[in-house]
Amino acid sequence: MMLPSGLRIYFLYYSALFLIPLSVMNVVGSTSNGSNDSNVEVKVGAIYGDKDWIGVMGFTCIQMALSDFYASNPHYKTRISLYTRDSNQDVVGAAAAALYLIEKVEVKAILGPMTSMEAEFVTFLGAKAQVPIVSYSATSPFLSSTQSPYFVRAAQDDSTQAQVIAAMVQAFGWREVVPIHFDNEYGEGIMPYLMDSFQQISAQIPYTSVLSSYASDDQILEELYKIQTMQTRVFVVHMSANDGSRLFANANKAGMLTEGYVWIVTNGVGNFLDSLDPDTIENMQGVLAVQTYVPKAQKLDNFINRWKLRIQEDRVNLPKSVKLNVIGLWAYDAASALARAVEKVFNMSSFFVSTNNNSGSTDLDSIKVSQIGPKLLQAILRTKFEGLAGVFSLNDGQLLSSTYQIVNVIGNSGRGIGFWTPDDGLSKDLNINIQSNSTTPNLRTIIWPRDTSSVPKGWVISTSGTKLKIGVPVRPGFEEFVTVTLDAVKNTTIVKGYCIDVFDAAMGRLPYYVSYEYVAFVKPDNFTSAGSYDDLISQVYFKKYDAVVGDVTIIANRSNYVDFTQPYTDSGVIMVVPVKDANINRAWIFLKPLTWELWVTSFCFFVFIAFLVWLLEHRISDEFRGGSLLQQIGTSLYYSFCTMVFAQRENVVSNLARLVVVVWMFVVLILTQSYTASLTSMLTVQQIQPTVTDLNVLIKNGEYVGYQENSFVRELLIQLGFKETKLRTYSDPEQLDELLRCGSAHGGIAAVLDEIPYMNLFLSKYCSYTMVQPTYKTGGFGFVFPLGSPLLPDVSRAILNVTEGHEMAQIEKKWFPQLSSCQNSSAVASSTSSLGVDSFWGLFLVVGTFALIAICISTGLFLYEQRRILMCPDLPFFTRIRILAQKFDQRDLKFYTFRKAELRQVGIAADAISSAPNTDFPPSPRNDIPLSTPSVQIVDVGVVDVGRNTDCPPSPCS
């Protein structure tokens, strides 16, 4: 168990004070690098474990870096002198070494320590003394410059690796991952970033295996046996190389490096693959490792060769398998950066001052403070150059994250299978802009444990050989979906039904075998239902059942606790009501094809067309003149209504009237044909009409409505506005039929709301009811699995395969046979079959437009002809209107119909004169009476004035 941060710091501080005298006895000595009298010596500390091969490798690279730097820059005024301290690979030892270097040696900076645990307290001391702590191997994200401003990480932290691992998990479609780490600063640092990355790809962490820092092999093996009993088979290991070697040795003993397992290690192990002993490599066959990628360069190859020679010349005690890795390169670049920064601030006088005059004080406030520390820190942060590990550039006090390489452990070493970059994600090669996705991993072929190339699915059904427990609901009605019976003789439960057959068919389509058994959700004493469907689903959430199979509806609030498969039935809640024959009273059935709005609209247009024809034909056609006003109205209306049967006898002579009549007759044709078709359908097809078509009517009238017992429809009805006192339940189709037949007034119900599958089954048995829109959408029936279940995607795909094939049709035919006697019941009843204005408003718009255009043209022409009267200033306005009305009521003698009639009359008169009687007869007795011949004058306004005295003065504006 880790102490709180504050207590841990003070504990380490006083422990370090106690160990300082002992550590002084073990001083290795200072290392001076070619200093002379003209150079300024700058003291720099180095903390590492001289018995740790990683620390020895790093320190050797630091020495080589300083030698190379000053050899290539002999004119620099500063020289770094290294003062080394052994941390004894211990947190307290590292703290004692840092205190000694700061208090006794007064170093200006410290390179190291090696681990994140050691660096935690050392960075605290560095902040108090203003001494930059430059670490090239402490990679825990818990250590940052924001918390310790004098901490400089000349390495990449572990947080970016979480994105790399998440990309790999997503690429192979794994849904669950178990992290394994030790309970220290390094192991816990990556966990928040892993959780965030997995959450973004919808992967879950069902369990985290945390090992004690002092765990023995037996304790490690015990923990591995524990996680072996779980379903997850994808493990992410984040620990040091030494701890990783122990873990995989025990994992191999536990049989967890066999087919089906997936092991991914971070660069805490991956960066040291080339330095691990052969036995460890043999235990890691098939493991995927993340490595920090270092670009190849001639300068790097030359340094590796020189490092090998340096190891041999100095007889450094390193295992034969150790090879230079990125930690050594980071150490080299960190020392080079520090040397550059020191040169920039070389004028160092009065380096340290004491903050407490009491020299015997042991409090943290008495630690000496470096005056040059802030300047040196800023110089380090601004340093940028091309190093052995790549570009050395610090951002927020640490190296920028760059490229990672994915390595597959095969044979004696690791084989590269791909890369990861922040921009391109996973790819086989660098500089190829191909985004990775979850279905096609963009990596080279991977050899998994036990030399298999098939990708593990990442989970197993059961590790103990037990069967999956599948909960099944028990209900009295609708047994076609699910029915559970108890065989008292064999003491077994028999489960069958439509839902059971669909689930069995889907499980049979899986690419692997799954053993399962059905468990009835009943009370143990009387074999009745143990609760509602929500209670049954909660058993999956509490892990009492592995799944639930039955007529379970997919709804939103349930999906917060469990996952559903792909639905396998129609979705939605619909209303079913009794039906009545709409054709019982046929006396007025001829009015039903059209709505009353369309009847009124059609009548108004008939009257309008009658008026329009009279308006256009009155001055030019005798058929629309003569007689009284009522006679003219009757003629016009008769003509208009005769267009319904195209029996009009009056002729229209105006082109405008003919145009309007043609368009109107087209509209009438469509209206009559539609009316005929609708009426024919009503007379020949039985019209089944629901007794209720609107839920609001039920609510307003206070009718009773039914729903199935223990169904979620109850909450839906309450949301729709029904009172709980107006709701009644039913349990089986027979009871529902009885409630609907009784009706709301006699203890029954006026309507029922339930899911479509239930209502289809009900209507296949009872023909006196029908469905009524609207449909309230739901998710349909689905199978229930725990959240994040690895079985869920495969079962959903299997359901799709079943529903798209012939097997689904056979299952439906088995449980829902078609009944010919109820063919009409399955159809959803419509609220009305009459035609409305909305079906013909376009036609009325067209004919209205033509009519208005005709009126405008005719009126314009008439007013143009009578413009002298219209514009006469001598006449009052109403007088001009009266004269125009009189002119309009007179015949237009200039129109060709009247000219033809006049010619015919002249011809008749000529014929009469030629056939006059013989003049030899005696004159008539009245021949002595003189005949007065009226004078005939044609005025210039086109009106024949008969009998007018020509001696009278002309009228104004004549």
PDB file of N, CA, C and O in Angstrom, residues 443-486:
ATOM      1  N   LEU A 443      -1.147  -3.956 -40.613  1.00  0.00           N
ATOM      2  CA  LEU A 443       0.096  -4.464 -40.066  1.00  0.00           C
ATOM      3  C   LEU A 443       0.517  -5.702 -40.839  1.00  0.00           C
ATOM      4  O   LEU A 443      -0.280  -6.321 -41.554  1.00  0.00           O
ATOM      5  N   ARG A 444       1.774  -6.059 -40.670  1.00  0.00           N
ATOM      6  CA  ARG A 444       2.255  -7.294 -41.292  1.00  0.00           C
ATOM      7  C   ARG A 444       1.714  -8.508 -40.533  1.00  0.00           C
ATOM      8  O   ARG A 444       1.119  -8.384 -39.464  1.00  0.00           O
ATOM      9  N   THR A 445       1.942  -9.674 -41.106  1.00  0.00           N
ATOM     10  CA  THR A 445       1.426 -10.896 -40.503  1.00  0.00           C
ATOM     11  C   THR A 445       2.004 -11.090 -39.104  1.00  0.00           C
ATOM     12  O   THR A 445       3.197 -10.921 -38.877  1.00  0.00           O
ATOM     13  N   ILE A 446       1.130 -11.459 -38.179  1.00  0.00           N
ATOM     14  CA  ILE A 446       1.525 -11.638 -36.786  1.00  0.00           C
ATOM     15  C   ILE A 446       1.472 -13.126 -36.443  1.00  0.00           C
ATOM     16  O   ILE A 446       0.515 -13.824 -36.790  1.00  0.00           O
ATOM     17  N   ILE A 447       2.486 -13.584 -35.758  1.00  0.00           N
ATOM     18  CA  ILE A 447       2.502 -14.950 -35.234  1.00  0.00           C
ATOM     19  C   ILE A 447       2.132 -14.861 -33.757  1.00  0.00           C
ATOM     20  O   ILE A 447       2.866 -14.298 -32.948  1.00  0.00           O
ATOM     21  N   TRP A 448       0.988 -15.429 -33.417  1.00  0.00           N
ATOM     22  CA  TRP A 448       0.477 -15.369 -32.057  1.00  0.00           C
ATOM     23  C   TRP A 448       1.045 -16.533 -31.242  1.00  0.00           C
ATOM     24  O   TRP A 448       1.718 -17.403 -31.792  1.00  0.00           O
ATOM     25  N   PRO A 449       0.790 -16.572 -29.932  1.00  0.00           N
ATOM     26  CA  PRO A 449       1.295 -17.698 -29.122  1.00  0.00           C
ATOM     27  C   PRO A 449       0.909 -19.054 -29.702  1.00  0.00           C
ATOM     28  O   PRO A 449      -0.186 -19.238 -30.240  1.00  0.00           O
ATOM     29  N   ARG A 450       1.837 -19.970 -29.586  1.00  0.00           N
ATOM     30  CA  ARG A 450       1.743 -21.322 -30.136  1.00  0.00           C
ATOM     31  C   ARG A 450       1.773 -21.327 -31.653  1.00  0.00           C
ATOM     32  O   ARG A 450       1.153 -22.162 -32.314  1.00  0.00           O
ATOM     33  N   ASP A 451       2.494 -20.338 -32.233  1.00  0.00           N
ATOM     34  CA  ASP A 451       2.787 -20.291 -33.667  1.00  0.00           C
ATOM     35  C   ASP A 451       1.532 -20.346 -34.535  1.00  0.00           C
ATOM     36  O   ASP A 451       1.507 -20.994 -35.586  1.00  0.00           O
ATOM     37  N   THR A 452       0.472 -19.661 -34.126  1.00  0.00           N
ATOM     38  CA  THR A 452      -0.741 -19.589 -34.937  1.00  0.00           C
ATOM     39  C   THR A 452      -0.844 -18.206 -35.567  1.00  0.00           C
ATOM     40  O   THR A 452      -0.466 -17.193 -34.959  1.00  0.00           O
ATOM     41  N   SER A 453      -1.356 -18.160 -36.777  1.00  0.00           N
ATOM     42  CA  SER A 453      -1.517 -16.882 -37.478  1.00  0.00           C
ATOM     43  C   SER A 453      -2.952 -16.369 -37.442  1.00  0.00           C
ATOM     44  O   SER A 453      -3.219 -15.266 -37.924  1.00  0.00           O
ATOM     45  N   SER A 454      -3.871 -17.149 -36.915  1.00  0.00           N
ATOM     46  CA  SER A 454      -5.258 -16.706 -36.810  1.00  0.00           C
ATOM     47  C   SER A 454      -5.405 -15.765 -35.620  1.00  0.00           C
ATOM     48  O   SER A 454      -4.908 -16.035 -34.521  1.00  0.00           O
ATOM     49  N   VAL A 455      -6.085 -14.651 -35.846  1.00  0.00           N
ATOM     50  CA  VAL A 455      -6.210 -13.620 -34.815  1.00  0.00           C
ATOM     51  C   VAL A 455      -7.091 -14.137 -33.675  1.00  0.00           C
ATOM     52  O   VAL A 455      -8.224 -14.574 -33.914  1.00  0.00           O
ATOM     53  N   PRO A 456      -6.628 -14.103 -32.442  1.00  0.00           N
ATOM     54  CA  PRO A 456      -7.480 -14.521 -31.312  1.00  0.00           C
ATOM     55  C   PRO A 456      -8.678 -13.591 -31.167  1.00  0.00           C
ATOM     56  O   PRO A 456      -8.580 -12.391 -31.422  1.00  0.00           O
ATOM     57  N   LYS A 457      -9.808 -14.163 -30.787  1.00  0.00           N
ATOM     58  CA  LYS A 457     -10.997 -13.325 -30.617  1.00  0.00           C
ATOM     59  C   LYS A 457     -10.961 -12.520 -29.326  1.00  0.00           C
ATOM     60  O   LYS A 457     -11.769 -11.621 -29.121  1.00  0.00           O
ATOM     61  N   GLY A 458     -10.007 -12.861 -28.413  1.00  0.00           N
ATOM     62  CA  GLY A 458      -9.789 -12.034 -27.236  1.00  0.00           C
ATOM     63  C   GLY A 458     -10.624 -12.407 -26.040  1.00  0.00           C
ATOM     64  O   GLY A 458     -10.569 -11.718 -25.021  1.00  0.00           O
ATOM     65  N   TRP A 459     -11.374 -13.459 -26.096  1.00  0.00           N
ATOM     66  CA  TRP A 459     -12.200 -13.878 -24.970  1.00  0.00           C
ATOM     67  C   TRP A 459     -12.596 -15.332 -25.158  1.00  0.00           C
ATOM     68  O   TRP A 459     -12.480 -15.886 -26.255  1.00  0.00           O
ATOM     69  N   VAL A 460     -13.054 -15.948 -24.101  1.00  0.00           N
ATOM     70  CA  VAL A 460     -13.555 -17.319 -24.133  1.00  0.00           C
ATOM     71  C   VAL A 460     -14.921 -17.343 -23.465  1.00  0.00           C
ATOM     72  O   VAL A 460     -15.256 -16.469 -22.660  1.00  0.00           O
ATOM     73  N   ILE A 461     -15.709 -18.335 -23.828  1.00  0.00           N
ATOM     74  CA  ILE A 461     -17.053 -18.433 -23.271  1.00  0.00           C
ATOM     75  C   ILE A 461     -17.009 -18.754 -21.786  1.00  0.00           C
ATOM     76  O   ILE A 461     -17.555 -18.056 -20.951  1.00  0.00           O
ATOM     77  N   SER A 462     -16.343 -19.797 -21.446  1.00  0.00           N
ATOM     78  CA  SER A 462     -16.273 -20.227 -20.060  1.00  0.00           C
ATOM     79  C   SER A 462     -14.930 -20.891 -19.817  1.00  0.00           C
ATOM     80  O   SER A 462     -14.451 -21.673 -20.642  1.00  0.00           O
ATOM     81  N   THR A 463     -14.329 -20.566 -18.716  1.00  0.00           N
ATOM     82  CA  THR A 463     -13.020 -21.124 -18.405  1.00  0.00           C
ATOM     83  C   THR A 463     -13.115 -22.349 -17.509  1.00  0.00           C
ATOM     84  O   THR A 463     -12.151 -23.095 -17.385  1.00  0.00           O
ATOM     85  N   SER A 464     -14.254 -22.562 -16.879  1.00  0.00           N
ATOM     86  CA  SER A 464     -14.395 -23.684 -15.963  1.00  0.00           C
ATOM     87  C   SER A 464     -15.201 -24.835 -16.549  1.00  0.00           C
ATOM     88  O   SER A 464     -15.506 -25.787 -15.861  1.00  0.00           O
ATOM     89  N   GLY A 465     -15.615 -24.719 -17.798  1.00  0.00           N
ATOM     90  CA  GLY A 465     -16.377 -25.780 -18.431  1.00  0.00           C
ATOM     91  C   GLY A 465     -17.861 -25.726 -18.143  1.00  0.00           C
ATOM     92  O   GLY A 465     -18.615 -26.596 -18.604  1.00  0.00           O
ATOM     93  N   THR A 466     -18.328 -24.740 -17.379  1.00  0.00           N
ATOM     94  CA  THR A 466     -19.747 -24.624 -17.073  1.00  0.00           C
ATOM     95  C   THR A 466     -20.496 -24.013 -18.244  1.00  0.00           C
ATOM     96  O   THR A 466     -19.921 -23.313 -19.069  1.00  0.00           O
ATOM     97  N   LYS A 467     -21.785 -24.258 -18.299  1.00  0.00           N
ATOM     98  CA  LYS A 467     -22.615 -23.742 -19.370  1.00  0.00           C
ATOM     99  C   LYS A 467     -23.093 -22.331 -19.034  1.00  0.00           C
ATOM    100  O   LYS A 467     -23.221 -21.968 -17.869  1.00  0.00           O
ATOM    101  N   LEU A 468     -23.373 -21.567 -20.085  1.00  0.00           N
ATOM    102  CA  LEU A 468     -23.959 -20.245 -19.889  1.00  0.00           C
ATOM    103  C   LEU A 468     -25.388 -20.396 -19.389  1.00  0.00           C
ATOM    104  O   LEU A 468     -26.156 -21.225 -19.887  1.00  0.00           O
ATOM    105  N   LYS A 469     -25.757 -19.588 -18.406  1.00  0.00           N
ATOM    106  CA  LYS A 469     -27.110 -19.600 -17.881  1.00  0.00           C
ATOM    107  C   LYS A 469     -27.947 -18.583 -18.646  1.00  0.00           C
ATOM    108  O   LYS A 469     -27.671 -17.380 -18.588  1.00  0.00           O
ATOM    109  N   ILE A 470     -28.951 -19.064 -19.353  1.00  0.00           N
ATOM    110  CA  ILE A 470     -29.814 -18.207 -20.167  1.00  0.00           C
ATOM    111  C   ILE A 470     -31.165 -18.098 -19.477  1.00  0.00           C
ATOM    112  O   ILE A 470     -31.913 -19.088 -19.379  1.00  0.00           O
ATOM    113  N   GLY A 471     -31.482 -16.918 -18.966  1.00  0.00           N
ATOM    114  CA  GLY A 471     -32.771 -16.707 -18.318  1.00  0.00           C
ATOM    115  C   GLY A 471     -33.902 -16.653 -19.312  1.00  0.00           C
ATOM    116  O   GLY A 471     -33.783 -16.084 -20.404  1.00  0.00           O
ATOM    117  N   VAL A 472     -35.049 -17.265 -18.933  1.00  0.00           N
ATOM    118  CA  VAL A 472     -36.227 -17.330 -19.806  1.00  0.00           C
ATOM    119  C   VAL A 472     -37.436 -16.870 -19.006  1.00  0.00           C
ATOM    120  O   VAL A 472     -37.650 -17.328 -17.874  1.00  0.00           O
ATOM    121  N   PRO A 473     -38.257 -15.947 -19.550  1.00  0.00           N
ATOM    122  CA  PRO A 473     -39.456 -15.504 -18.818  1.00  0.00           C
ATOM    123  C   PRO A 473     -40.534 -16.576 -18.819  1.00  0.00           C
ATOM    124  O   PRO A 473     -40.630 -17.408 -19.733  1.00  0.00           O
ATOM    125  N   VAL A 474     -41.353 -16.555 -17.781  1.00  0.00           N
ATOM    126  CA  VAL A 474     -42.487 -17.473 -17.651  1.00  0.00           C
ATOM    127  C   VAL A 474     -43.753 -16.632 -17.651  1.00  0.00           C
ATOM    128  O   VAL A 474     -43.896 -15.710 -16.840  1.00  0.00           O
ATOM    129  N   ARG A 475     -44.682 -16.960 -18.554  1.00  0.00           N
ATOM    130  CA  ARG A 475     -45.897 -16.165 -18.690  1.00  0.00           C
ATOM    131  C   ARG A 475     -47.050 -17.075 -19.089  1.00  0.00           C
ATOM    132  O   ARG A 475     -46.850 -18.107 -19.759  1.00  0.00           O
ATOM    133  N   PRO A 476     -48.273 -16.707 -18.734  1.00  0.00           N
ATOM    134  CA  PRO A 476     -49.408 -17.580 -19.058  1.00  0.00           C
ATOM    135  C   PRO A 476     -49.913 -17.459 -20.490  1.00  0.00           C
ATOM    136  O   PRO A 476     -50.467 -18.414 -21.034  1.00  0.00           O
ATOM    137  N   GLY A 477     -49.772 -16.316 -21.114  1.00  0.00           N
ATOM    138  CA  GLY A 477     -50.323 -16.104 -22.440  1.00  0.00           C
ATOM    139  C   GLY A 477     -49.272 -15.980 -23.514  1.00  0.00           C
ATOM    140  O   GLY A 477     -48.072 -15.914 -23.242  1.00  0.00           O
ATOM    141  N   PHE A 478     -49.759 -15.950 -24.779  1.00  0.00           N
ATOM    142  CA  PHE A 478     -48.881 -15.821 -25.949  1.00  0.00           C
ATOM    143  C   PHE A 478     -47.756 -16.860 -25.896  1.00  0.00           C
ATOM    144  O   PHE A 478     -46.572 -16.552 -26.000  1.00  0.00           O
ATOM    145  N   GLU A 479     -48.155 -18.109 -25.724  1.00  0.00           N
ATOM    146  CA  GLU A 479     -47.191 -19.194 -25.583  1.00  0.00           C
ATOM    147  C   GLU A 479     -46.453 -19.492 -26.873  1.00  0.00           C
ATOM    148  O   GLU A 479     -45.479 -20.254 -26.852  1.00  0.00           O
ATOM    149  N   GLU A 480     -46.904 -18.937 -27.989  1.00  0.00           N
ATOM    150  CA  GLU A 480     -46.180 -19.143 -29.234  1.00  0.00           C
ATOM    151  C   GLU A 480     -44.781 -18.532 -29.187  1.00  0.00           C
ATOM    152  O   GLU A 480     -43.879 -18.997 -29.870  1.00  0.00           O
ATOM    153  N   PHE A 481     -44.607 -17.469 -28.396  1.00  0.00           N
ATOM    154  CA  PHE A 481     -43.297 -16.830 -28.302  1.00  0.00           C
ATOM    155  C   PHE A 481     -42.379 -17.604 -27.354  1.00  0.00           C
ATOM    156  O   PHE A 481     -41.272 -17.966 -27.731  1.00  0.00           O
ATOM    157  N   VAL A 482     -42.818 -17.805 -26.137  1.00  0.00           N
ATOM    158  CA  VAL A 482     -42.038 -18.566 -25.150  1.00  0.00           C
ATOM    159  C   VAL A 482     -43.007 -19.334 -24.264  1.00  0.00           C
ATOM    160  O   VAL A 482     -43.987 -18.751 -23.769  1.00  0.00           O
ATOM    161  N   THR A 483     -42.721 -20.584 -24.093  1.00  0.00           N
ATOM    162  CA  THR A 483     -43.497 -21.384 -23.154  1.00  0.00           C
ATOM    163  C   THR A 483     -42.542 -22.260 -22.361  1.00  0.00           C
ATOM    164  O   THR A 483     -41.612 -22.858 -22.913  1.00  0.00           O
ATOM    165  N   VAL A 484     -42.757 -22.296 -21.043  1.00  0.00           N
ATOM    166  CA  VAL A 484     -41.916 -23.070 -20.132  1.00  0.00           C
ATOM    167  C   VAL A 484     -42.807 -24.033 -19.370  1.00  0.00           C
ATOM    168  O   VAL A 484     -43.785 -23.616 -18.737  1.00  0.00           O
ATOM    169  N   THR A 485     -42.471 -25.314 -19.445  1.00  0.00           N
ATOM    170  CA  THR A 485     -43.224 -26.343 -18.733  1.00  0.00           C
ATOM    171  C   THR A 485     -42.269 -27.170 -17.889  1.00  0.00           C
ATOM    172  O   THR A 485     -41.076 -27.300 -18.209  1.00  0.00           O
ATOM    173  N   LEU A 486     -42.789 -27.727 -16.829  1.00  0.00           N
ATOM    174  CA  LEU A 486     -41.999 -28.530 -15.903  1.00  0.00           C
ATOM    175  C   LEU A 486     -42.350 -29.994 -16.068  1.00  0.00           C
ATOM    176  O   LEU A 486     -43.517 -30.387 -15.956  1.00  0.00           O
TER     177      LEU A 486
END
